[in-house]
Amino acid sequence: MRMTRTDWVLLPLLVAVLAAFAYGLYALVGFFGMGLLGLIIGVMAQRIELEKDGAVSNFMTTSLYAEQFKARQAMTRAERAEHHHETRMMMKALFVAKVVSAGLVILGFGFFALFQLG
């Protein structure tokens, strides 16, 4: 995917906003807090991704899981397409959340180790 002229014009603005956000977060919670926030966001994103098709089965939700499977089988073709589309949209948002999480973890814990421990 190539960047358009508008993308190139908006890129410095995006970088400035992200730098201001990172500095504000650092001023608020420090590097260690930035890393912890990244971990929390990452765990939540992974948990939502695991449960995208319904409850994750364990000993307490086996009947719920079976009911969800039956309901999915009873869906019409249009309902299944809508569910698939919603899942795709959710996965795009989760990808952004995971990238932000990785960035916060790397910056937070990396700078913490570099400046606080080193």
N, CA and C atoms as an extended XYZ file, in Angstrom:
354
Properties=species:S:1:pos:R:3:atomname:S:1:resname:S:1:resid:I:1 pbc="F F F"
N         0.838       -1.161        0.000 N   MET     1
C         0.000        0.000        0.000 CA  MET     1
C         0.893        1.236        0.000 C   MET     1
N         0.735        2.047       -1.012 N   ARG     2
C         1.556        3.240       -1.159 CA  ARG     2
C         0.948        4.406       -0.408 C   ARG     2
N         1.809        5.268        0.072 N   MET     3
C         1.341        6.464        0.776 CA  MET     3
C         0.987        7.538       -0.250 C   MET     3
N        -0.148        8.170       -0.039 N   THR     4
C        -0.575        9.244       -0.917 CA  THR     4
C         0.035       10.562       -0.443 C   THR     4
N        -0.191       11.611       -1.209 N   ARG     5
C         0.329       12.927       -0.853 CA  ARG     5
C        -0.251       13.399        0.493 C   ARG     5
N        -1.534       13.118        0.699 N   THR     6
C        -2.178       13.492        1.953 CA  THR     6
C        -1.531       12.756        3.127 C   THR     6
N        -1.200       11.487        2.940 N   ASP     7
C        -0.529       10.728        4.000 CA  ASP     7
C         0.810       11.359        4.371 C   ASP     7
N         1.569       11.766        3.378 N   TRP     8
C         2.861       12.386        3.651 CA  TRP     8
C         2.709       13.718        4.368 C   TRP     8
N         1.650       14.476        4.040 N   VAL     9
C         1.412       15.759        4.702 CA  VAL     9
C         1.010       15.537        6.161 C   VAL     9
N         0.198       14.518        6.419 N   LEU    10
C        -0.290       14.260        7.769 CA  LEU    10
C         0.695       13.482        8.638 C   LEU    10
N         1.717       12.886        8.049 N   LEU    11
C         2.674       12.077        8.807 CA  LEU    11
C         3.388       12.873        9.903 C   LEU    11
N         3.920       14.072        9.642 N   PRO    12
C         4.560       14.817       10.745 CA  PRO    12
C         3.589       15.147       11.880 C   PRO    12
N         2.342       15.438       11.541 N   LEU    13
C         1.341       15.708       12.570 CA  LEU    13
C         1.103       14.464       13.427 C   LEU    13
N         1.004       13.307       12.799 N   LEU    14
C         0.816       12.055       13.527 CA  LEU    14
C         2.002       11.763       14.444 C   LEU    14
N         3.205       11.961       13.947 N   VAL    15
C         4.403       11.720       14.751 CA  VAL    15
C         4.434       12.672       15.949 C   VAL    15
N         4.069       13.939       15.727 N   ALA    16
C         4.053       14.913       16.813 CA  ALA    16
C         3.019       14.546       17.873 C   ALA    16
N         1.834       14.118       17.444 N   VAL    17
C         0.789       13.728       18.391 CA  VAL    17
C         1.217       12.496       19.182 C   VAL    17
N         1.817       11.514       18.509 N   LEU    18
C         2.284       10.314       19.211 CA  LEU    18
C         3.417       10.634       20.184 C   LEU    18
N         4.318       11.531       19.805 N   ALA    19
C         5.399       11.920       20.705 CA  ALA    19
C         4.839       12.658       21.921 C   ALA    19
N         3.859       13.527       21.706 N   ALA    20
C         3.248       14.245       22.823 CA  ALA    20
C         2.517       13.275       23.750 C   ALA    20
N         1.838       12.287       23.176 N   PHE    21
C         1.149       11.277       23.976 CA  PHE    21
C         2.146       10.481       24.812 C   PHE    21
N         3.241       10.058       24.197 N   ALA    22
C         4.250        9.277       24.925 CA  ALA    22
C         4.886       10.111       26.032 C   ALA    22
N         5.178       11.381       25.754 N   TYR    23
C         5.761       12.237       26.784 CA  TYR    23
C         4.780       12.476       27.924 C   TYR    23
N         3.514       12.717       27.581 N   GLY    24
C         2.498       12.913       28.614 CA  GLY    24
C         2.317       11.677       29.471 C   GLY    24
N         2.325       10.518       28.833 N   LEU    25
C         2.212        9.267       29.579 CA  LEU    25
C         3.430        9.059       30.478 C   LEU    25
N         4.612        9.395       29.960 N   TYR    26
C         5.826        9.284       30.781 CA  TYR    26
C         5.748       10.213       31.984 C   TYR    26
N         5.306       11.448       31.757 N   ALA    27
C         5.209       12.414       32.854 CA  ALA    27
C         4.187       11.963       33.895 C   ALA    27
N         3.157       11.271       33.454 N   LEU    28
C         2.097       10.837       34.356 CA  LEU    28
C         2.497        9.598       35.169 C   LEU    28
N         3.030        8.578       34.513 N   VAL    29
C         3.273        7.309       35.198 CA  VAL    29
C         4.718        6.818       35.123 C   VAL    29
N         5.578        7.448       34.376 N   GLY    30
C         6.964        7.007       34.269 CA  GLY    30
C         7.112        5.851       33.286 C   GLY    30
N         8.362        5.447       33.107 N   PHE    31
C         8.636        4.383       32.140 CA  PHE    31
C         8.049        3.046       32.569 C   PHE    31
N         8.170        2.717       33.842 N   PHE    32
C         7.643        1.438       34.312 CA  PHE    32
C         6.123        1.388       34.148 C   PHE    32
N         5.442        2.478       34.469 N   GLY    33
C         3.992        2.555       34.293 CA  GLY    33
C         3.591        2.449       32.835 C   GLY    33
N         4.416        3.022       31.950 N   MET    34
C         4.145        2.915       30.514 CA  MET    34
C         4.217        1.463       30.069 C   MET    34
N         5.213        0.734       30.558 N   GLY    35
C         5.330       -0.688       30.233 CA  GLY    35
C         4.174       -1.496       30.786 C   GLY    35
N         3.771       -1.199       32.029 N   LEU    36
C         2.633       -1.906       32.628 CA  LEU    36
C         1.340       -1.630       31.872 C   LEU    36
N         1.137       -0.382       31.469 N   LEU    37
C        -0.052       -0.053       30.683 CA  LEU    37
C        -0.055       -0.823       29.364 C   LEU    37
N         1.113       -0.941       28.735 N   GLY    38
C         1.224       -1.733       27.515 CA  GLY    38
C         0.881       -3.191       27.742 C   GLY    38
N         1.342       -3.743       28.874 N   LEU    39
C         1.008       -5.135       29.194 CA  LEU    39
C        -0.491       -5.319       29.420 C   LEU    39
N        -1.109       -4.381       30.122 N   ILE    40
C        -2.549       -4.477       30.382 CA  ILE    40
C        -3.328       -4.421       29.075 C   ILE    40
N        -2.969       -3.491       28.198 N   ILE    41
C        -3.651       -3.379       26.905 CA  ILE    41
C        -3.452       -4.650       26.095 C   ILE    41
N        -2.232       -5.186       26.097 N   GLY    42
C        -1.947       -6.405       25.339 CA  GLY    42
C        -2.715       -7.615       25.847 C   GLY    42
N        -2.799       -7.771       27.157 N   VAL    43
C        -3.536       -8.907       27.730 CA  VAL    43
C        -5.021       -8.791       27.398 C   VAL    43
N        -5.556       -7.582       27.501 N   MET    44
C        -6.980       -7.406       27.171 CA  MET    44
C        -7.234       -7.694       25.698 C   MET    44
N        -6.359       -7.236       24.815 N   ALA    45
C        -6.536       -7.477       23.381 CA  ALA    45
C        -6.463       -8.967       23.060 C   ALA    45
N        -5.512       -9.669       23.685 N   GLN    46
C        -5.406      -11.110       23.454 CA  GLN    46
C        -6.628      -11.859       23.969 C   GLN    46
N        -7.123      -11.454       25.124 N   ARG    47
C        -8.303      -12.122       25.702 CA  ARG    47
C        -9.524      -11.920       24.803 C   ARG    47
N        -9.698      -10.706       24.289 N   ILE    48
C       -10.825      -10.439       23.388 CA  ILE    48
C       -10.673      -11.242       22.110 C   ILE    48
N        -9.441      -11.352       21.597 N   GLU    49
C        -9.228      -12.139       20.384 CA  GLU    49
C        -9.526      -13.621       20.618 C   GLU    49
N        -9.159      -14.137       21.774 N   LEU    50
C        -9.447      -15.539       22.079 CA  LEU    50
C       -10.946      -15.812       22.140 C   LEU    50
N       -11.701      -14.829       22.611 N   GLU    51
C       -13.137      -15.021       22.778 CA  GLU    51
C       -13.952      -14.434       21.631 C   GLU    51
N       -13.354      -14.240       20.482 N   LYS    52
C       -14.064      -13.613       19.372 CA  LYS    52
C       -15.227      -14.463       18.860 C   LYS    52
N       -15.146      -15.756       18.991 N   ASP    53
C       -16.221      -16.636       18.522 CA  ASP    53
C       -17.141      -17.088       19.644 C   ASP    53
N       -17.000      -16.520       20.804 N   GLY    54
C       -17.835      -16.906       21.940 CA  GLY    54
C       -16.971      -17.201       23.140 C   GLY    54
N       -17.604      -17.695       24.160 N   ALA    55
C       -16.896      -17.975       25.404 CA  ALA    55
C       -15.850      -19.063       25.188 C   ALA    55
N       -14.715      -18.888       25.841 N   VAL    56
C       -13.681      -19.915       25.801 CA  VAL    56
C       -14.121      -21.028       26.741 C   VAL    56
N       -14.074      -22.255       26.253 N   SER    57
C       -14.620      -23.379       27.012 CA  SER    57
C       -13.745      -23.727       28.209 C   SER    57
N       -14.398      -23.892       29.320 N   ASN    58
C       -13.782      -24.483       30.499 CA  ASN    58
C       -14.881      -25.237       31.232 C   ASN    58
N       -14.623      -25.710       32.422 N   PHE    59
C       -15.600      -26.561       33.097 CA  PHE    59
C       -16.884      -25.821       33.444 C   PHE    59
N       -16.874      -24.491       33.512 N   MET    60
C       -18.079      -23.761       33.892 CA  MET    60
C       -18.922      -23.337       32.701 C   MET    60
N       -18.332      -23.291       31.501 N   THR    61
C       -19.057      -22.750       30.352 CA  THR    61
C       -19.284      -23.768       29.241 C   THR    61
N       -19.256      -25.037       29.545 N   THR    62
C       -19.424      -26.019       28.466 CA  THR    62
C       -20.816      -25.951       27.864 C   THR    62
N       -21.846      -25.765       28.663 N   SER    63
C       -23.198      -25.680       28.107 CA  SER    63
C       -23.374      -24.370       27.343 C   SER    63
N       -22.781      -23.289       27.813 N   LEU    64
C       -22.848      -22.017       27.100 CA  LEU    64
C       -22.164      -22.131       25.744 C   LEU    64
N       -21.022      -22.793       25.715 N   TYR    65
C       -20.294      -22.986       24.463 CA  TYR    65
C       -21.117      -23.808       23.473 C   TYR    65
N       -21.782      -24.838       23.942 N   ALA    66
C       -22.626      -25.667       23.068 CA  ALA    66
C       -23.816      -24.874       22.541 C   ALA    66
N       -24.424      -24.046       23.384 N   GLU    67
C       -25.546      -23.222       22.943 CA  GLU    67
C       -25.111      -22.213       21.893 C   GLU    67
N       -23.942      -21.632       22.058 N   GLN    68
C       -23.437      -20.688       21.066 CA  GLN    68
C       -23.156      -21.384       19.740 C   GLN    68
N       -22.632      -22.597       19.812 N   PHE    69
C       -22.364      -23.351       18.591 CA  PHE    69
C       -23.664      -23.666       17.860 C   PHE    69
N       -24.697      -24.078       18.593 N   LYS    70
C       -25.996      -24.370       17.976 CA  LYS    70
C       -26.613      -23.120       17.369 C   LYS    70
N       -26.508      -22.009       18.072 N   ALA    71
C       -27.069      -20.750       17.555 CA  ALA    71
C       -26.349      -20.322       16.288 C   ALA    71
N       -25.047      -20.534       16.231 N   ARG    72
C       -24.290      -20.170       15.028 CA  ARG    72
C       -24.685      -21.059       13.853 C   ARG    72
N       -24.977      -22.334       14.123 N   GLN    73
C       -25.404      -23.239       13.062 CA  GLN    73
C       -26.782      -22.877       12.543 C   GLN    73
N       -27.628      -22.292       13.400 N   ALA    74
C       -28.984      -21.938       13.005 CA  ALA    74
C       -29.063      -20.587       12.300 C   ALA    74
N       -27.959      -19.868       12.218 N   MET    75
C       -27.969      -18.555       11.571 CA  MET    75
C       -28.218      -18.683       10.077 C   MET    75
N       -28.865      -17.644        9.530 N   THR    76
C       -29.017      -17.605        8.082 CA  THR    76
C       -27.690      -17.201        7.460 C   THR    76
N       -27.623      -17.291        6.154 N   ARG    77
C       -26.378      -16.947        5.468 CA  ARG    77
C       -26.035      -15.463        5.668 C   ARG    77
N       -27.048      -14.607        5.648 N   ALA    78
C       -26.828      -13.175        5.844 CA  ALA    78
C       -26.340      -12.882        7.269 C   ALA    78
N       -26.892      -13.576        8.241 N   GLU    79
C       -26.457      -13.377        9.622 CA  GLU    79
C       -25.021      -13.845        9.819 C   GLU    79
N       -24.664      -14.955        9.179 N   ARG    80
C       -23.285      -15.428        9.272 CA  ARG    80
C       -22.323      -14.447        8.608 C   ARG    80
N       -22.739      -13.882        7.475 N   ALA    81
C       -21.900      -12.886        6.797 CA  ALA    81
C       -21.735      -11.641        7.664 C   ALA    81
N       -22.813      -11.220        8.320 N   GLU    82
C       -22.733      -10.061        9.207 CA  GLU    82
C       -21.802      -10.342       10.388 C   GLU    82
N       -21.923      -11.530       10.961 N   HIS    83
C       -21.054      -11.920       12.074 CA  HIS    83
C       -19.587      -11.946       11.634 C   HIS    83
N       -19.345      -12.477       10.433 N   HIS    84
C       -17.985      -12.542        9.903 CA  HIS    84
C       -17.429      -11.131        9.694 C   HIS    84
N       -18.261      -10.240        9.171 N   HIS    85
C       -17.829       -8.859        8.939 CA  HIS    85
C       -17.519       -8.158       10.265 C   HIS    85
N       -18.373       -8.334       11.255 N   GLU    86
C       -18.128       -7.737       12.573 CA  GLU    86
C       -16.835       -8.271       13.180 C   GLU    86
N       -16.590       -9.548       13.007 N   THR    87
C       -15.370      -10.155       13.538 CA  THR    87
C       -14.142       -9.571       12.845 C   THR    87
N       -14.222       -9.385       11.524 N   ARG    88
C       -13.095       -8.788       10.797 CA  ARG    88
C       -12.819       -7.365       11.261 C   ARG    88
N       -13.871       -6.578       11.459 N   MET    89
C       -13.704       -5.201       11.928 CA  MET    89
C       -13.079       -5.181       13.333 C   MET    89
N       -13.521       -6.098       14.175 N   MET    90
C       -12.971       -6.179       15.526 CA  MET    90
C       -11.499       -6.573       15.476 C   MET    90
N       -11.139       -7.475       14.574 N   MET    91
C        -9.749       -7.912       14.478 CA  MET    91
C        -8.834       -6.781       14.016 C   MET    91
N        -9.346       -5.893       13.149 N   LYS    92
C        -8.551       -4.737       12.732 CA  LYS    92
C        -8.273       -3.823       13.918 C   LYS    92
N        -9.286       -3.569       14.726 N   ALA    93
C        -9.103       -2.724       15.905 CA  ALA    93
C        -8.165       -3.399       16.913 C   ALA    93
N        -8.282       -4.700       17.055 N   LEU    94
C        -7.405       -5.420       17.980 CA  LEU    94
C        -5.954       -5.409       17.509 C   LEU    94
N        -5.755       -5.421       16.192 N   PHE    95
C        -4.395       -5.339       15.666 CA  PHE    95
C        -3.757       -4.010       16.066 C   PHE    95
N        -4.517       -2.925       15.939 N   VAL    96
C        -4.006       -1.617       16.349 CA  VAL    96
C        -3.694       -1.624       17.845 C   VAL    96
N        -4.583       -2.198       18.644 N   ALA    97
C        -4.355       -2.255       20.091 CA  ALA    97
C        -3.098       -3.060       20.413 C   ALA    97
N        -2.858       -4.146       19.695 N   LYS    98
C        -1.678       -4.962       19.962 CA  LYS    98
C        -0.393       -4.249       19.544 C   LYS    98
N        -0.450       -3.478       18.459 N   VAL    99
C         0.726       -2.714       18.040 CA  VAL    99
C         1.032       -1.621       19.061 C   VAL    99
N         0.001       -0.924       19.525 N   VAL   100
C         0.188        0.102       20.557 CA  VAL   100
C         0.738       -0.541       21.826 C   VAL   100
N         0.203       -1.682       22.182 N   SER   101
C         0.667       -2.394       23.364 CA  SER   101
C         2.146       -2.762       23.241 C   SER   101
N         2.527       -3.295       22.104 N   ALA   102
C         3.929       -3.671       21.898 CA  ALA   102
C         4.833       -2.446       21.980 C   ALA   102
N         4.391       -1.345       21.383 N   GLY   103
C         5.184       -0.123       21.448 CA  GLY   103
C         5.349        0.384       22.869 C   GLY   103
N         4.269        0.380       23.641 N   LEU   104
C         4.352        0.838       25.026 CA  LEU   104
C         5.232       -0.071       25.868 C   LEU   104
N         5.138       -1.377       25.646 N   VAL   105
C         5.972       -2.321       26.401 CA  VAL   105
C         7.444       -2.113       26.060 C   VAL   105
N         7.744       -1.999       24.783 N   ILE   106
C         9.143       -1.830       24.370 CA  ILE   106
C         9.701       -0.507       24.880 C   ILE   106
N         8.956        0.581       24.655 N   LEU   107
C         9.432        1.882       25.126 CA  LEU   107
C         9.500        1.935       26.647 C   LEU   107
N         8.438        1.510       27.303 N   GLY   108
C         8.376        1.619       28.755 CA  GLY   108
C         9.433        0.799       29.458 C   GLY   108
N         9.423       -0.496       29.227 N   PHE   109
C        10.379       -1.354       29.927 CA  PHE   109
C        11.801       -1.174       29.397 C   PHE   109
N        11.933       -0.881       28.103 N   GLY   110
C        13.268       -0.638       27.551 CA  GLY   110
C        13.914        0.589       28.147 C   GLY   110
N        13.183        1.701       28.174 N   PHE   111
C        13.735        2.921       28.763 CA  PHE   111
C        13.870        2.806       30.276 C   PHE   111
N        12.983        2.047       30.897 N   PHE   112
C        13.135        1.823       32.344 CA  PHE   112
C        14.449        1.105       32.628 C   PHE   112
N        14.727        0.060       31.870 N   ALA   113
C        15.968       -0.684       32.064 CA  ALA   113
C        17.178        0.176       31.709 C   ALA   113
N        17.046        0.983       30.683 N   LEU   114
C        18.170        1.794       30.238 CA  LEU   114
C        18.483        2.932       31.204 C   LEU   114
N        17.450        3.658       31.621 N   PHE   115
C        17.682        4.864       32.412 CA  PHE   115
C        17.576        4.637       33.924 C   PHE   115
N        16.713        3.750       34.369 N   GLN   116
C        16.518        3.572       35.804 CA  GLN   116
C        17.447        2.501       36.377 C   GLN   116
N        17.619        1.435       35.639 N   LEU   117
C        18.451        0.342       36.149 CA  LEU   117
C        19.895        0.425       35.686 C   LEU   117
N        20.102        1.050       34.530 N   GLY   118
C        21.432        1.062       33.924 CA  GLY   118
C        22.254        2.148       34.421 C   GLY   118
